[in-house]
Coordinates of C-alpha atoms in Angstrom, one line a residue:
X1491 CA 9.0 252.7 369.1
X1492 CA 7.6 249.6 368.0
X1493 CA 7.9 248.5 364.5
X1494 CA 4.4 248.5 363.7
X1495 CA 0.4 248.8 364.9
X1496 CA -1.9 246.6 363.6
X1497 CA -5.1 248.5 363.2
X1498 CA -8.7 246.3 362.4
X1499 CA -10.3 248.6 360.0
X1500 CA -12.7 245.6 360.0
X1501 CA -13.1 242.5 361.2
X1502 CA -15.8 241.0 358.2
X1503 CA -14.3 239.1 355.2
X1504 CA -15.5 238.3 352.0
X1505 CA -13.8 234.5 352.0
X1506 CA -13.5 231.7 354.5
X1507 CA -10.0 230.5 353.8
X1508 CA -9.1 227.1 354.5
X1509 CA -5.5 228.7 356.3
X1510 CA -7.7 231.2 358.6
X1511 CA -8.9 230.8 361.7
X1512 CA -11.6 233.2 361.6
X1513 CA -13.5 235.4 364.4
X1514 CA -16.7 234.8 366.2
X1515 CA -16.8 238.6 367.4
X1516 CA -19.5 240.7 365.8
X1517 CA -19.1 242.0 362.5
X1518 CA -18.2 245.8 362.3
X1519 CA -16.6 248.8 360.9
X1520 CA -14.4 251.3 362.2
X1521 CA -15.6 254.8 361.9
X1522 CA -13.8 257.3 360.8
X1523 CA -13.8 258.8 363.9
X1524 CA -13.0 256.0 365.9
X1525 CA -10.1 255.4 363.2
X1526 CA -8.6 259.4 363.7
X1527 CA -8.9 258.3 367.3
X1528 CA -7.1 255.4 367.3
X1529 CA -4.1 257.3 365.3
X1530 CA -4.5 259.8 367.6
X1531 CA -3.9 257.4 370.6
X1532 CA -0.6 255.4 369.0
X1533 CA 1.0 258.3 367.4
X1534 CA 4.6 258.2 368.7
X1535 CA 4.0 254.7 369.0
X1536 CA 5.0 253.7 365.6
X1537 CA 5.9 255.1 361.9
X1538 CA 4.0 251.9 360.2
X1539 CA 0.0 251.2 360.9
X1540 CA -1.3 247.9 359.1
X1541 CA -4.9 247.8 358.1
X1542 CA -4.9 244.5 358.8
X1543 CA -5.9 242.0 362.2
X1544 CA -9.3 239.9 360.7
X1545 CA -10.8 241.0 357.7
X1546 CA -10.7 242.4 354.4
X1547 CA -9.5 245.7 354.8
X1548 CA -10.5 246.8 350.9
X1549 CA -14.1 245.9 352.0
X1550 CA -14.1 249.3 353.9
X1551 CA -16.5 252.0 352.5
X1552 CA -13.8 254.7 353.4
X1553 CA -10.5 252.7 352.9
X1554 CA -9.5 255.6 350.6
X1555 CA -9.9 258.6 353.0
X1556 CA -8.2 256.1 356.0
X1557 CA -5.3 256.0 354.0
X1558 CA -5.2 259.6 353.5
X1559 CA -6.0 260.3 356.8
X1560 CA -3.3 258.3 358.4
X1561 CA -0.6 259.8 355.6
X1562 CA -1.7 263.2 357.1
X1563 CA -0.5 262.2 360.8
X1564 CA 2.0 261.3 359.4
X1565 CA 2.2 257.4 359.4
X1566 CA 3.1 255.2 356.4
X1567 CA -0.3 253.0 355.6
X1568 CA 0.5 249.1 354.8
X1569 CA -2.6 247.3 353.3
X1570 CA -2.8 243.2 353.7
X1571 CA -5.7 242.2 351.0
X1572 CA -6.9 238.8 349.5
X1573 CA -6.6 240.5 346.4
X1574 CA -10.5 239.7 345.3
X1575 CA -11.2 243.5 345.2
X1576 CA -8.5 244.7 343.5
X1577 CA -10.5 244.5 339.8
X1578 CA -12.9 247.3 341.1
X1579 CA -11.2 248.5 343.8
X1580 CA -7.5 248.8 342.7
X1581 CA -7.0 252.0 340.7
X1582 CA -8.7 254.1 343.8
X1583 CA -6.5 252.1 346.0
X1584 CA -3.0 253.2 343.8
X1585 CA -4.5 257.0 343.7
X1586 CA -4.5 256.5 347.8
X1587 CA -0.8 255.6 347.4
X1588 CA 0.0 253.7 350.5
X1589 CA 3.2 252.8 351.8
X1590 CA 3.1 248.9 351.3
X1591 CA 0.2 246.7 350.0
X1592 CA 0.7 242.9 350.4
X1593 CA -1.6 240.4 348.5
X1594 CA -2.0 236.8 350.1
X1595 CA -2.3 234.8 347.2
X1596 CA -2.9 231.8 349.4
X1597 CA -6.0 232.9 349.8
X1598 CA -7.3 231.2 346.4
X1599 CA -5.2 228.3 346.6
X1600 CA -8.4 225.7 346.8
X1601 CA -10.2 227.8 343.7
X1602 CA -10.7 226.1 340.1
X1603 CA -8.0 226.2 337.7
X1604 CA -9.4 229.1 335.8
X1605 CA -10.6 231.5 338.2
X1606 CA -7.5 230.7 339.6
X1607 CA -5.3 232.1 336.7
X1608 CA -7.7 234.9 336.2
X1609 CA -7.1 236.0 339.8
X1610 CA -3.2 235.8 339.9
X1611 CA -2.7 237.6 336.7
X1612 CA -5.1 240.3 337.9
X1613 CA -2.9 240.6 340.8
X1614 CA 0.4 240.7 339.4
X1615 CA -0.9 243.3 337.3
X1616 CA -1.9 245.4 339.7
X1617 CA 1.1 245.1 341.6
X1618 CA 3.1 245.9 338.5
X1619 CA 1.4 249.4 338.2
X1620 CA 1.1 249.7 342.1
X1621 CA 4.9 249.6 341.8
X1622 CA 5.6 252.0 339.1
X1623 CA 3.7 254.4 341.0
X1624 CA 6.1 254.0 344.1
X1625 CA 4.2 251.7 346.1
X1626 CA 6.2 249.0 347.7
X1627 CA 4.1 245.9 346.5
X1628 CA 4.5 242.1 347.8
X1629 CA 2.6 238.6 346.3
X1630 CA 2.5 236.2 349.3
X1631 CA 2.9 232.6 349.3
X1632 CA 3.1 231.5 352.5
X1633 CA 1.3 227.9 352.0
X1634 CA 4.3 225.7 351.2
X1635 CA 3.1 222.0 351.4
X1636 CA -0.5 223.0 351.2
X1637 CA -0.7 224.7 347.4
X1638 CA -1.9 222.0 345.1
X1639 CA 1.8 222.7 342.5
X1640 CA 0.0 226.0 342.3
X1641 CA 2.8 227.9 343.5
X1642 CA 4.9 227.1 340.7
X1643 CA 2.4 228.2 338.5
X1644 CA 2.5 231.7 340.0
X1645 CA 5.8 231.5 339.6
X1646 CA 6.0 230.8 336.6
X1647 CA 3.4 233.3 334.8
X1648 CA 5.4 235.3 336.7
X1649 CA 8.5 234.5 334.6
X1650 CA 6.8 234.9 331.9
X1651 CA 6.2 237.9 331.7
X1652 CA 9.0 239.2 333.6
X1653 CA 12.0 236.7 333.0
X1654 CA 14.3 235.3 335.2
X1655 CA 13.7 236.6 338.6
X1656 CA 16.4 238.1 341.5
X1657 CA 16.5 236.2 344.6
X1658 CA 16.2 237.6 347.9
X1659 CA 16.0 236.3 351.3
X1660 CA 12.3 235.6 351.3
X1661 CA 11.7 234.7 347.8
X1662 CA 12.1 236.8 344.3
X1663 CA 12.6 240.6 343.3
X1664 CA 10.3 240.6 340.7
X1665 CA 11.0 244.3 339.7
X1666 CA 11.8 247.9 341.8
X1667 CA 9.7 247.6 344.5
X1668 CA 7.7 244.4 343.2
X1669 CA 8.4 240.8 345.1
X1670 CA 7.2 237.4 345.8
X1671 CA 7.2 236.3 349.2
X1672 CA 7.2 232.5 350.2
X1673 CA 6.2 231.6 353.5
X1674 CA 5.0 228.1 355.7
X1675 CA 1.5 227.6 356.2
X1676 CA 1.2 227.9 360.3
X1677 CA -1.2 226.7 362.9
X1678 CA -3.5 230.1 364.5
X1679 CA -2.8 230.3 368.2
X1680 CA -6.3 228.3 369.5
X1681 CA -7.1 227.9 372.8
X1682 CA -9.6 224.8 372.9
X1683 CA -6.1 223.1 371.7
X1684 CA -3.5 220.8 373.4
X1685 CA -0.3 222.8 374.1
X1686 CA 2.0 223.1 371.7
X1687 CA 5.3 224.1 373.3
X1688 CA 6.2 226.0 376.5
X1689 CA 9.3 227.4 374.9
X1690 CA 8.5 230.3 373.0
X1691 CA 9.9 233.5 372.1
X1692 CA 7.8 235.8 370.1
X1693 CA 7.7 239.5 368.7
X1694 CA 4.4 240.6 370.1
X1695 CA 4.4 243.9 372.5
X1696 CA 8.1 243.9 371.6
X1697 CA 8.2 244.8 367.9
X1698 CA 4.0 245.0 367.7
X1699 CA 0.8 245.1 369.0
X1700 CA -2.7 245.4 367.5
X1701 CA -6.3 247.5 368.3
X1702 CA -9.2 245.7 367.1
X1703 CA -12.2 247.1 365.3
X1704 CA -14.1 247.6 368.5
X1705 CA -10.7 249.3 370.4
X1706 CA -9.4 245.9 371.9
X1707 CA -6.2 246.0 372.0
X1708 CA -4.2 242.6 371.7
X1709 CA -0.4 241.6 372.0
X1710 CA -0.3 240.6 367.9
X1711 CA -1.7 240.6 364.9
X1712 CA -2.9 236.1 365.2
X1713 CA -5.1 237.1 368.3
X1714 CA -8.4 236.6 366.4
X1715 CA -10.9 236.7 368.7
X1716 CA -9.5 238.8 371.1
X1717 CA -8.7 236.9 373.9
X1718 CA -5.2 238.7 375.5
X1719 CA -7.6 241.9 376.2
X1720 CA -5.2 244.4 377.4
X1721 CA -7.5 246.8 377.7
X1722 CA -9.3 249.2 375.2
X1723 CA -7.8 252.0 373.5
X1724 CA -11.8 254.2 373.5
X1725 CA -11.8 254.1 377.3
X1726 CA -8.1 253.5 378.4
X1727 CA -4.9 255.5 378.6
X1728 CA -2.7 253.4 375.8
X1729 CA 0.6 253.7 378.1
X1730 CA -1.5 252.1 381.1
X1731 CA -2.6 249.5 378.7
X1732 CA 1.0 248.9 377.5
X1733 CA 2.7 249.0 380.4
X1734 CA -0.1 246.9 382.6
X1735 CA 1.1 244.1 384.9
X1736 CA -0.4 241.2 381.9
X1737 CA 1.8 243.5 379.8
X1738 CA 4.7 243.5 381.4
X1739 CA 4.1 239.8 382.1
X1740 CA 4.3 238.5 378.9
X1741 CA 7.5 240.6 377.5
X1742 CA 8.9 239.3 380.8
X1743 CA 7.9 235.8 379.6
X1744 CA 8.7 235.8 376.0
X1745 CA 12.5 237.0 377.3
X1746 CA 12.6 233.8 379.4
X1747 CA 10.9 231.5 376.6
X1748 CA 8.1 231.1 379.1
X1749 CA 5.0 232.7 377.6
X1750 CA 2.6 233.8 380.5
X1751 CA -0.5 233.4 378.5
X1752 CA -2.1 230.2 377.8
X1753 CA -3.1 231.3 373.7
X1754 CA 1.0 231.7 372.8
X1755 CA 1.3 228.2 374.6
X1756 CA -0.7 227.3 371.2
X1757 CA 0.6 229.5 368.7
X1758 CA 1.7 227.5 365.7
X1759 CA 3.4 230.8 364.2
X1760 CA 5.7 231.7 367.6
X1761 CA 7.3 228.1 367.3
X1762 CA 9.3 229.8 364.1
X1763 CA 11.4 232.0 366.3

């Protein structure tokens, strides 16, 4: 079992952060079919499917009914969102009840002073309520070095309206199931870069893998444009994909600290582990 499936819901964003690489792939959204498909095709796989690769997930005409419909296989739903939506979008998104619903707060960390406190609070009050209805919520930081002393803003509207805060191995308990996450900005794995380090262990087809929106499926979640193609999951068997000999290649690789592929040579991320 791996410990969780990225699935693209969507690869088209409503911001251009200055942390994010980006995609040059065509803009599209899954259908609903293709999405019952793809469930279909990893169940057994994994417990935990992340709307999340590229993209703004709450952008999703039918992010509602994909929630449901991946609760009804009997997955548990984790969201990824810049938060931006969450004013018109957050009440259906609570009544959806996913498992998990993380809100990159980095992603307004070059925004004006005001719309910047508008935003946060607007997000920590959703994740309050998200909370009390048993929805494991998380506000991400992970943009030390690059945040302006806006981090210690967050933190501390944060205190004000909830005190002195518990720490925990990643940053803050905030309340029950309500935390703030801290985190280093990272380089994207590019591959018109220098190398960074041939020593690298990472994660990926070990603990995760991810389908993108057009059924690409990729080794991680930091593959942006696609570029380990496996195979894809609307034409392939998903065990031949898994267990092909680029597959097996790279989890041979990553056990040796010798990644096979030239992108992981130039993941910022996988120098962490």
């Amino acid at each position: 079992m791996y410990k969780k499936v990225y699935v693209e819901i969507t690869n088209v964003c409503n911001k251009a952060c200055s942390f994010c690489k980006g995609t040059k792939r065509p803009p599209k959204f899954m259908s609903e079919d293709e999405f019952s498909f793809v469930l279909d095709k990893i169940k057994g796989k994994t417990e935990y499917v992340y709307f999340h690769l590229m993209g703004e997930p709450l952008l999703h005409p039918q992010i509602e009914k994909f929630i449901s419909l991946a609760k009804q296989k009997g997955f548990k739903p984790a969201i990824t969102t810049n938060g931006s939506l969450l004013a018109e979008k957050g009440e259906a998104l609570i009544f959806a009840k996913p498992y998990k619903i993380s809100v990159s707060l980095h992603s307004f960390e070059g925004e004006e002073t005001g719309e910047f406190f508008y935003y946060v609070n607007n997000c920590i009050s959703f994740c309050e309520k998200a909370s009390k209805n048993g929805i494991l919520t998380v506000l991400r930081l992970w943009n030390k070095g690059f945040d302006s002393g806006k981090n210690e803003t967050v933190l501390r509207l944060i205190e004000e309206k909830f005190g002195e805060l518990e720490m925990v191995s990643k940053g803050f308990k905030i309340a029950d199931k309500f935390y703030l996450e801290f985190g280093e900005r990272f380089s994207w794995p590019d591959i018109n870069i220098k190398e960074i380090t041939n020593n690298i262990y990472c994660y990926a087809l070990k603990d995760q893998f991810g389908v993108l929106v057009d059924g690409t499926v990729v080794p991680c979640c930091l593959d942006s444009d696609g570029i380990i193609n496996l195979g894809n999951i609307f034409t392939q068997n998903i065990e031949d994909i898994l267990s092909s000999k680029r597959a097996e290649d790279m989890r041979c690789g990553f056990s040796q600290r010798k990644p096979s592929e030239e992108l992981c040579k130039k993941c910022g991320f996988a120098t962490r582990f």
